PDB file of C-alpha atoms in Angstrom:
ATOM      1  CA  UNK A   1      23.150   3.159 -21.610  1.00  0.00           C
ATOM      2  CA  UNK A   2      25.450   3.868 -18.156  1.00  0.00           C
ATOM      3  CA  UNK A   3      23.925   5.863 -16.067  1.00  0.00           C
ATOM      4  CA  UNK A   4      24.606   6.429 -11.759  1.00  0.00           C
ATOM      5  CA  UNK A   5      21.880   6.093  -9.213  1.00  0.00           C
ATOM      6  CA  UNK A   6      21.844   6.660  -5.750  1.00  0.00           C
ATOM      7  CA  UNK A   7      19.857   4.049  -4.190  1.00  0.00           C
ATOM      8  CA  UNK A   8      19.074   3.164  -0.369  1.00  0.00           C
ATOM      9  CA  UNK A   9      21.588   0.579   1.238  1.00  0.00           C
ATOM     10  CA  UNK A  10      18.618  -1.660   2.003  1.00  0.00           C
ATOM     11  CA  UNK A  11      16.767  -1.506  -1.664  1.00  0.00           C
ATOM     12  CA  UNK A  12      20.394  -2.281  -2.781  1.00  0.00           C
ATOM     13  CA  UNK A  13      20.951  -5.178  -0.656  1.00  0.00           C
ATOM     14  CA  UNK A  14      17.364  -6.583  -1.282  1.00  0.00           C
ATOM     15  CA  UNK A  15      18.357  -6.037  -4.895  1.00  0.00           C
ATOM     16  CA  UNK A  16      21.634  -7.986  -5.364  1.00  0.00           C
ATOM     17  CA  UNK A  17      20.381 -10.596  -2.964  1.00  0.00           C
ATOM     18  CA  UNK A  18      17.181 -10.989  -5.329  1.00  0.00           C
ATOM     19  CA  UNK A  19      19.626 -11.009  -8.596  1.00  0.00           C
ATOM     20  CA  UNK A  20      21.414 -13.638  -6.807  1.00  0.00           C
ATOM     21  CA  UNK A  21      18.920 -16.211  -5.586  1.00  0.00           C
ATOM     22  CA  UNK A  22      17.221 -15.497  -9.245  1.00  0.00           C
ATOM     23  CA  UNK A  23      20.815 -16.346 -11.175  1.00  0.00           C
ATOM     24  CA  UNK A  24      20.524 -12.589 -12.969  1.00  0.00           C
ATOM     25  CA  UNK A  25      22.243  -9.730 -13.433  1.00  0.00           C
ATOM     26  CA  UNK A  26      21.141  -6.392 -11.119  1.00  0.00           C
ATOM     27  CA  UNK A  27      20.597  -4.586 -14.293  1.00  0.00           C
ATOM     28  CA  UNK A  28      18.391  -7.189 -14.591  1.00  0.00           C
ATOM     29  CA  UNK A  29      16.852  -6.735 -11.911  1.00  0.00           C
ATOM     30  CA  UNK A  30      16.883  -3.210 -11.744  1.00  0.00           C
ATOM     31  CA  UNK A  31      15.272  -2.686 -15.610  1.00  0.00           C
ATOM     32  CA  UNK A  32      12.621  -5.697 -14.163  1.00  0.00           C
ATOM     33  CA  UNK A  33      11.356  -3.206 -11.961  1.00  0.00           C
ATOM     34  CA  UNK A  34      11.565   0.025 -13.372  1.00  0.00           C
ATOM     35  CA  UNK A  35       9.537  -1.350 -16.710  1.00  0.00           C
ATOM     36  CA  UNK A  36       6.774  -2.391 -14.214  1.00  0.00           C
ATOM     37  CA  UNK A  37       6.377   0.714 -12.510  1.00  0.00           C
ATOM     38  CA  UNK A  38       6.399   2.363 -15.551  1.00  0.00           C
ATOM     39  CA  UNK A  39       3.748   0.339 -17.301  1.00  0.00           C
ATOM     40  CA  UNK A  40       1.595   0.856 -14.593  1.00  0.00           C
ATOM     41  CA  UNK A  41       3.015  -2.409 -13.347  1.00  0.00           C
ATOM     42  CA  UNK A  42       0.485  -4.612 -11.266  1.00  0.00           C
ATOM     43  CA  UNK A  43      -1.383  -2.161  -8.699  1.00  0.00           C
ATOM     44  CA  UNK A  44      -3.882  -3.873  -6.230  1.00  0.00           C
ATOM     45  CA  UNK A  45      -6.734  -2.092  -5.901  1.00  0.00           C
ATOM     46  CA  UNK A  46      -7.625  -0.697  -2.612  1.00  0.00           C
ATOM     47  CA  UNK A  47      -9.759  -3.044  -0.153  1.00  0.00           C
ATOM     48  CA  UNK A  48     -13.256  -1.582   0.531  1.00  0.00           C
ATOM     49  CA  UNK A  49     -14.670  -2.571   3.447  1.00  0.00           C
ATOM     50  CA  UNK A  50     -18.879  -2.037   3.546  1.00  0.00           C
ATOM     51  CA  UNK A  51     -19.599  -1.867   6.658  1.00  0.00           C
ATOM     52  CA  UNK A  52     -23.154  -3.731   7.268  1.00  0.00           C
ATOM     53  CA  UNK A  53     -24.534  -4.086  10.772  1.00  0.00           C
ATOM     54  CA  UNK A  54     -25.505  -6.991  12.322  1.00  0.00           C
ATOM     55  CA  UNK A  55     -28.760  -5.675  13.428  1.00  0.00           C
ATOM     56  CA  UNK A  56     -30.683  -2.407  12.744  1.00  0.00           C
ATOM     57  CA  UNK A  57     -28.349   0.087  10.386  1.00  0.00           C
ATOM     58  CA  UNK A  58     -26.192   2.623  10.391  1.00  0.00           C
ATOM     59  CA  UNK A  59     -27.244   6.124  11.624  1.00  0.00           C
ATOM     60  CA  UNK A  60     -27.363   9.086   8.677  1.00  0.00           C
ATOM     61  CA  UNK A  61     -23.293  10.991   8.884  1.00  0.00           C
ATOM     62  CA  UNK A  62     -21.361   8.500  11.131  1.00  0.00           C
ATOM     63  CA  UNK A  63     -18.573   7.734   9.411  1.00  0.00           C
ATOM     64  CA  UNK A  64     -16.931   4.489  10.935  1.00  0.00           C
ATOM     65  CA  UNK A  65     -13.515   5.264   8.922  1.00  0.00           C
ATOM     66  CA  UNK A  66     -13.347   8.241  11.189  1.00  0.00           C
ATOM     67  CA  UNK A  67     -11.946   7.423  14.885  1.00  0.00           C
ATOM     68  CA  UNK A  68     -12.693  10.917  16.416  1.00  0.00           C
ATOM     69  CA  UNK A  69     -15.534  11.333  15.130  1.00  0.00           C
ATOM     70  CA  UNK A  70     -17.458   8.049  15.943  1.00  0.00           C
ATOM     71  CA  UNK A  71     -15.971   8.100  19.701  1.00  0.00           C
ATOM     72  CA  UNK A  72     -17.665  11.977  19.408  1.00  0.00           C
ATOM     73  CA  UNK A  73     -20.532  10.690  18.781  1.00  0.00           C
ATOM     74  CA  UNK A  74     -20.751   7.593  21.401  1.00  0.00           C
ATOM     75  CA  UNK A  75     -20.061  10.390  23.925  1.00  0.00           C
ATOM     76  CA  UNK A  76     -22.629  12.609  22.990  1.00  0.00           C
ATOM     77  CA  UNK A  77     -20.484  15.771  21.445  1.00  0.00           C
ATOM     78  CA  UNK A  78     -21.981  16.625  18.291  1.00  0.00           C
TER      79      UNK A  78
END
């Protein structure tokens, strides 16, 4: 089936350069991807980092994710 897509100038030139260096077609290329990302293609799961302290433990409600809130809290304003 024809079809038109608008793509970005950069995807499109990462695209034909990939088709190239692989000896394929774009369409190739192209229906390589899209079937992945619609078959829920190979997704890494998130990293989770646990934080663990080298000493003593983590106080109750500090978050460590949160920036603002842990400098907050090493300054005294709760």
């Amino acid at each position: 089936m024809r079809t038109t897509l608008d793509l970005n100038d950069e995807v499109l030139r990462t695209a034909r350069q990939r088709a190239a260096n692989d000896g394929i077609p774009l369409r190739a290329v192209v229906e390589r991807a899209l079937r992945t990302y619609l078959e829920g293609g190979p997704r890494k799961s998130g990293y989770r980092l646990r934080w663990r302290p080298e000493r003593g433990r983590l106080r109750p409600g500090v978050r460590v994710d949160d920036r603002d809130a842990l400098f907050d809290l090493m300054e005294g304003r709760d």
